[in-house]
């Protein structure tokens, strides 16, 4: 087994575990402060990979996420490749479309491509000479007393590495968080909702978007719903959210069409009968989990951010945005406490846990609001600019 202390300059070494959206952005924040940053990512380098595995194809980027990108000079680059969505477009059963603006005139959220965003953030992190990206490194375990981390490589070999600060950005099923679970007074809960999701593609028609592009389209059907976000290639990614037992009832292509005829008839010609029959069965429905925990830190050694700290259900469109905001909040505290980890980490937990828990609760609330309440008159009078 290989054991190394990460690079030995005068500056402290920060190990970011996970090179997903939050990890890659966080690497930029720490690099900007001059730390020696090492990112350890389980997957291969997605900038070189042919197929990028991951969750949703596109994401809604909102104000809090943009603020974080701005801090590292990435806002314009990402916004220029995003598609503004000024309003929700509600599709009724009869096919009638009614817009509900997100806020005042000129306010909007953006549909951005997840893979491109992740690639851009990794490339940005790579531009700092004090940052090293280590792909194909899966965190297996780490020691809270010594800070020694053990990574497994694809060939089965192990690498042991020490850092001054470990930043766990390794997602909802975080390996970094496992050490926290062994400690006294660490609170943890996880809840799987009964719904799963499937993604379907709506192709362009004669080279143009099949529906109005500057909207987040919603087909609310009470116990389930479909949404669609636009992509730069003029497709829409449609996501069908439905209880798992309902997904399981549909077993043939004809049943898919019958289901769509009953609930989403206007979407059938836009997605296409053959594509629907085929794509519905391409992947099983994916589960959605909500994770809450507290505190987010261990001593001055380790801190959790992004989904590793707070995976939320996607109905508020705020999981990534909240994770990006974690990076800003932490950075502001680094400034306030002169980069003293023993002061920053407890303060970060104190301030951030209630806010992230609030986002998790709002996301659960919106789980019902989006599929049911958007049908009600009451909803039409309400305005939210920062969520789905
Ligand atoms: P992840 O994106 O999960 O990244 C974690 C990274 O860590 C991955 O690269 C993974 O390979 C790596 N990793 C995992 N384990 C290890 C290990 N042991 N060692 C090393 N590396 C490891 N959020 C929004 O803000 N807006 C939206 O519109 C939105 N839509 C969504 C739609 C769906 C269907 C879903 C499921 C989620 C959506 N989200 C949205 C939430 C968003 O996807 C997450 O909040 C976001 O991806 C969290 O980023 P992260 O970097 O914390 O975690």
XYZ file of C-alpha atoms and ligand atoms in Angstrom:
441
model
C 0.000 0.000 0.000
C 1.250 3.414 -1.002
C 1.179 6.146 1.673
C 1.763 9.787 0.882
C 1.360 13.113 2.575
C -0.199 15.357 -0.045
C 2.198 18.008 -1.409
C 4.305 19.653 1.290
C 4.394 23.392 0.836
C 3.872 25.917 3.618
C 0.172 26.048 2.862
C -2.196 23.547 4.390
C -3.474 20.680 2.278
C -7.214 20.431 1.617
C -8.546 17.132 0.264
C -11.883 17.453 -1.514
C -13.544 14.040 -1.749
C -15.823 13.940 -4.813
C -15.340 15.866 -8.046
C -19.057 16.288 -8.772
C -20.750 19.676 -8.990
C -20.089 20.811 -5.426
C -16.637 19.220 -5.074
C -15.340 20.767 -8.302
C -16.663 24.211 -7.365
C -15.316 23.900 -3.831
C -11.868 23.043 -5.186
C -11.889 26.464 -6.918
C -12.835 28.245 -3.675
C -10.000 26.582 -1.712
C -7.510 27.029 -4.552
C -8.346 30.738 -4.731
C -7.376 30.992 -1.071
C -3.999 29.470 -1.900
C -4.366 26.064 -0.224
C -2.813 23.006 -1.781
C -5.962 21.324 -3.066
C -6.292 17.648 -3.970
C -9.580 16.447 -5.453
C -10.279 12.703 -5.247
C -13.024 11.498 -7.571
C -14.302 7.930 -7.838
C -15.219 8.188 -11.537
C -12.842 8.546 -14.450
C -12.315 12.066 -15.832
C -15.742 12.865 -17.330
C -14.089 15.367 -19.678
C -12.556 12.377 -21.490
C -15.291 9.775 -20.948
C -17.567 8.770 -23.834
C -20.615 8.222 -21.628
C -21.200 10.308 -18.513
C -23.221 8.505 -15.868
C -25.134 10.684 -13.472
C -28.506 11.795 -12.367
C -30.730 14.247 -14.235
C -29.487 15.448 -17.644
C -30.242 19.092 -16.948
C -30.728 21.201 -13.832
C -32.346 24.474 -12.855
C -29.704 26.977 -11.785
C -31.056 29.798 -9.631
C -29.820 32.921 -7.883
C -27.975 31.261 -4.991
C -26.124 28.942 -7.336
C -25.172 31.816 -9.630
C -23.779 33.807 -6.712
C -21.373 30.975 -5.911
C -20.275 30.672 -9.547
C -19.685 34.429 -9.614
C -17.252 34.150 -6.676
C -14.953 31.978 -8.772
C -15.477 33.918 -12.023
C -17.634 31.234 -13.659
C -21.066 32.839 -13.733
C -20.995 34.288 -17.256
C -19.513 31.167 -18.794
C -22.253 28.960 -17.343
C -25.118 31.422 -17.829
C -24.197 31.862 -21.517
C -24.863 28.133 -21.997
C -28.090 28.125 -20.006
C -31.649 28.585 -21.243
C -33.711 31.124 -19.265
C -37.020 29.824 -17.936
C -39.212 32.792 -16.995
C -42.258 30.850 -15.882
C -43.750 27.444 -15.293
C -46.009 26.361 -18.148
C -48.832 24.257 -16.769
C -50.260 21.661 -19.171
C -53.867 20.721 -18.389
C -55.370 17.376 -19.399
C -57.116 19.061 -22.323
C -53.744 20.358 -23.576
C -54.345 23.959 -22.487
C -51.101 25.696 -21.490
C -51.072 28.386 -18.754
C -47.908 30.219 -17.696
C -47.176 31.044 -14.033
C -44.234 33.479 -13.804
C -41.458 32.782 -11.299
C -41.247 36.397 -10.243
C -41.186 39.911 -11.591
C -40.606 40.684 -15.246
C -37.038 39.797 -16.209
C -36.554 37.258 -13.407
C -35.863 33.675 -14.392
C -34.115 30.448 -13.539
C -31.814 28.720 -16.042
C -31.836 25.243 -17.508
C -28.209 24.048 -17.613
C -26.600 20.835 -18.804
C -25.325 18.857 -15.790
C -22.431 17.163 -17.576
C -21.229 20.398 -19.168
C -21.436 22.259 -15.852
C -19.412 19.560 -14.119
C -16.815 19.515 -16.910
C -16.475 23.323 -16.873
C -16.017 23.352 -13.106
C -13.366 20.615 -13.244
C -11.533 22.499 -16.002
C -11.681 25.683 -13.948
C -10.258 23.866 -10.899
C -7.539 22.484 -13.172
C -6.389 26.000 -14.099
C -5.037 26.570 -10.562
C -1.430 25.459 -10.242
C -2.083 24.579 -6.581
C -4.849 22.078 -7.455
C -4.476 18.450 -8.457
C -7.354 16.355 -9.744
C -7.096 12.632 -8.936
C -9.643 10.552 -10.845
C -10.368 6.841 -10.312
C -9.846 7.295 -6.564
C -12.689 5.903 -4.476
C -12.616 6.831 -0.789
C -12.966 3.636 1.179
C -12.423 4.858 4.724
C -10.648 7.530 6.711
C -9.458 8.003 10.261
C -10.952 10.895 12.228
C -7.978 11.055 14.620
C -5.165 11.043 12.077
C -6.934 12.313 8.950
C -5.495 9.366 7.007
C -7.707 8.473 4.025
C -7.698 5.161 2.152
C -8.616 5.179 -1.536
C -9.154 2.204 -3.829
C -8.073 2.340 -7.474
C -9.832 0.469 -10.317
C -7.072 -2.202 -10.325
C -7.858 -2.922 -6.648
C -4.720 -1.249 -5.296
C -5.007 1.040 -2.277
C -3.520 4.480 -1.708
C -3.311 6.170 1.696
C -3.196 9.944 1.867
C -3.203 12.523 4.652
C -4.556 16.056 4.506
C -5.056 18.907 6.976
C -8.723 19.283 6.070
C -11.039 16.738 4.437
C -14.046 18.200 2.622
C -16.646 15.510 1.952
C -18.478 16.373 -1.286
C -19.116 12.769 -2.238
C -22.865 12.929 -2.654
C -25.962 11.450 -1.035
C -24.290 8.111 -0.228
C -21.136 9.760 1.083
C -18.301 7.506 2.217
C -16.845 10.468 4.136
C -20.043 10.616 6.218
C -19.613 6.992 7.371
C -17.066 8.105 9.993
C -19.593 10.596 11.349
C -22.103 7.786 11.912
C -19.683 6.092 14.306
C -19.567 9.152 16.565
C -21.676 10.041 19.559
C -24.237 12.869 19.200
C -24.277 12.750 15.399
C -27.880 12.980 14.179
C -28.760 11.292 10.928
C -31.944 10.465 9.040
C -32.681 9.330 5.515
C -36.071 9.016 3.851
C -36.860 7.457 0.499
C -40.050 8.886 -0.983
C -42.496 6.453 -2.646
C -41.928 8.130 -6.022
C -39.249 7.326 -8.559
C -38.351 9.116 -11.791
C -37.656 8.317 -15.440
C -36.219 10.643 -18.072
C -37.515 10.801 -21.663
C -36.351 12.960 -24.541
C -38.614 15.216 -26.611
C -36.807 15.807 -29.936
C -36.875 19.040 -31.970
C -39.534 19.373 -34.682
C -38.164 20.668 -38.021
C -35.047 21.835 -36.208
C -36.980 23.849 -33.599
C -38.057 23.249 -30.003
C -41.240 21.158 -29.914
C -42.691 23.455 -27.188
C -42.023 27.026 -26.036
C -38.419 26.911 -24.817
C -38.286 29.573 -22.107
C -40.491 27.709 -19.664
C -40.301 24.872 -17.199
C -43.185 22.749 -18.471
C -45.258 20.909 -15.864
C -48.031 18.348 -16.275
C -49.411 18.112 -12.708
C -51.616 15.078 -12.235
C -52.046 14.991 -8.441
C -50.400 11.701 -7.445
C -47.763 12.059 -10.161
C -46.446 14.586 -12.655
C -44.144 15.154 -15.595
C -41.838 18.124 -16.092
C -39.721 19.180 -19.082
C -36.641 21.423 -19.206
C -35.131 22.727 -22.477
C -31.635 21.817 -23.709
C -29.289 23.732 -26.026
C -29.687 21.100 -28.766
C -33.395 22.060 -28.916
C -34.544 18.886 -27.203
C -36.464 18.822 -23.939
C -35.654 16.400 -21.175
C -38.959 15.208 -19.743
C -38.913 13.700 -16.258
C -41.831 11.568 -15.169
C -42.207 11.375 -11.369
C -44.522 8.620 -10.196
C -44.909 6.095 -7.334
C -42.789 3.005 -7.965
C -45.827 0.713 -7.886
C -47.418 2.735 -10.706
C -44.226 2.457 -12.793
C -44.279 -1.287 -12.228
C -47.864 -1.635 -13.474
C -46.745 -0.560 -16.968
C -45.040 -3.518 -18.600
C -45.584 -3.180 -22.376
C -45.164 -0.450 -25.001
C -48.929 -0.373 -25.607
C -49.534 0.190 -21.903
C -47.127 3.154 -21.994
C -49.129 4.711 -24.811
C -52.451 4.052 -23.057
C -51.053 5.682 -19.898
C -49.866 8.735 -21.843
C -53.187 8.954 -23.729
C -54.952 9.130 -20.376
C -52.673 11.596 -18.594
C -50.322 13.385 -21.019
C -52.062 13.195 -24.430
C -50.471 16.415 -25.739
C -46.979 14.979 -25.123
C -47.436 11.846 -27.273
C -46.960 13.417 -30.738
C -44.107 15.543 -29.365
C -42.113 12.655 -27.889
C -43.253 10.184 -30.568
C -45.067 6.867 -30.158
C -42.075 4.670 -31.057
C -39.664 6.636 -28.873
C -42.076 6.462 -25.931
C -42.541 2.708 -26.285
C -38.774 2.220 -26.442
C -37.358 4.816 -24.040
C -39.756 4.137 -21.193
C -38.112 0.731 -20.703
C -34.528 1.800 -21.266
C -33.745 2.374 -17.584
C -35.537 1.408 -14.384
C -37.154 4.240 -12.408
C -34.597 5.930 -10.152
C -35.133 6.413 -6.416
C -35.044 9.732 -4.571
C -33.718 10.147 -1.057
C -33.748 12.973 1.454
C -30.848 12.996 3.934
C -30.571 15.218 6.988
C -27.707 15.187 9.443
C -26.027 17.322 12.066
C -23.367 18.492 12.766
C -21.582 18.845 9.429
C -18.069 18.709 10.900
C -15.670 16.627 12.983
C -13.286 18.773 15.051
C -11.015 20.808 12.770
C -10.496 17.798 10.458
C -13.512 17.225 8.255
C -16.595 18.983 6.914
C -19.477 17.771 4.727
C -20.988 19.878 1.940
C -23.523 19.425 -0.873
C -25.569 16.230 -1.012
C -23.149 14.539 1.409
C -24.529 16.893 4.073
C -28.079 17.369 2.782
C -29.473 15.350 -0.109
C -32.906 16.798 -0.870
C -35.719 15.603 -3.115
C -35.515 17.450 -6.465
C -38.906 19.207 -6.385
C -37.609 22.545 -5.198
C -34.808 22.605 -7.787
C -32.404 23.561 -5.028
C -30.108 20.601 -4.271
C -27.161 21.810 -6.310
C -27.972 25.465 -5.652
C -27.890 24.875 -1.888
C -24.648 22.911 -2.259
C -23.113 25.803 -4.187
C -24.273 28.169 -1.468
C -22.513 25.934 1.123
C -19.239 26.836 -0.629
C -19.858 30.590 -0.337
C -20.962 30.403 3.300
C -17.859 28.377 4.203
C -15.622 30.756 2.296
C -17.087 33.776 4.071
C -16.383 32.111 7.410
C -12.820 31.356 6.346
C -12.445 35.079 5.817
C -14.117 35.952 9.102
C -12.044 33.484 11.185
C -8.727 33.945 9.432
C -8.760 30.417 7.956
C -8.656 28.869 11.448
C -10.349 25.492 10.846
C -11.000 24.990 14.575
C -13.209 28.120 14.566
C -14.664 27.880 11.044
C -15.935 24.287 11.125
C -18.176 24.516 14.247
C -19.501 27.894 13.142
C -20.270 26.472 9.707
C -22.356 23.676 11.275
C -24.091 26.122 13.609
C -25.142 28.445 10.799
C -25.624 26.064 7.913
C -27.483 23.092 9.410
C -30.782 24.986 10.040
C -30.708 26.561 6.575
C -30.050 23.289 4.766
C -32.698 21.510 6.831
C -35.150 24.242 5.820
C -34.344 23.622 2.134
C -34.906 19.881 2.657
C -38.322 20.583 4.242
C -39.308 23.024 1.487
C -38.328 20.455 -1.142
C -40.562 17.863 0.539
C -43.374 20.414 0.632
C -42.932 21.244 -3.056
C -43.109 17.497 -3.794
C -46.858 17.843 -3.118
C -47.249 21.423 -4.338
C -45.894 20.776 -7.819
C -47.934 17.727 -8.627
C -51.183 18.830 -6.937
C -51.388 22.432 -5.763
C -50.219 23.975 -9.036
C -53.668 22.928 -10.241
C -55.349 25.119 -7.652
C -56.428 28.730 -8.023
C -54.687 29.574 -4.771
C -51.369 28.689 -6.324
C -51.862 31.008 -9.261
C -51.718 33.987 -6.903
C -48.415 32.958 -5.355
C -45.010 33.789 -6.732
C -41.694 32.068 -6.064
C -38.714 33.236 -7.994
C -36.123 30.847 -6.659
C -37.661 27.422 -7.034
C -39.303 25.094 -9.540
P -23.011 14.613 -6.609
O -23.459 15.371 -7.789
O -23.694 13.330 -6.264
O -21.447 14.346 -6.769
C -20.754 13.521 -5.879
C -19.459 13.086 -6.534
O -18.721 12.297 -5.593
C -19.666 12.217 -7.767
O -18.853 12.693 -8.809
C -19.265 10.836 -7.310
O -18.699 10.046 -8.342
C -18.226 11.143 -6.242
N -18.095 10.105 -5.212
C -19.091 9.388 -4.621
N -18.576 8.535 -3.718
C -17.233 8.720 -3.751
C -16.150 8.115 -3.046
N -16.362 7.135 -2.151
N -14.877 8.529 -3.305
C -14.647 9.529 -4.229
N -15.644 10.118 -4.933
C -16.916 9.722 -4.688
N -30.512 20.499 -7.992
C -30.716 21.790 -8.380
O -30.160 22.713 -7.767
N -31.536 22.080 -9.437
C -32.199 21.113 -10.120
O -32.933 21.410 -11.054
C -32.030 19.755 -9.730
N -32.673 18.768 -10.386
C -32.493 17.479 -9.982
C -33.196 16.474 -10.643
C -33.048 15.164 -10.250
C -33.836 14.095 -10.962
C -32.181 14.829 -9.181
C -32.019 13.413 -8.730
C -31.470 15.822 -8.519
C -31.616 17.159 -8.909
N -30.934 18.193 -8.260
C -31.143 19.492 -8.634
C -30.026 17.919 -7.139
C -28.574 17.870 -7.606
O -28.438 16.876 -8.592
C -27.658 17.561 -6.425
O -27.978 18.363 -5.329
C -26.196 17.791 -6.822
O -25.815 16.886 -7.826
C -25.289 17.636 -5.604
O -23.967 17.768 -5.994
P -22.830 17.055 -5.152
O -21.566 17.434 -5.815
O -23.017 17.356 -3.704
O -23.110 15.500 -5.291
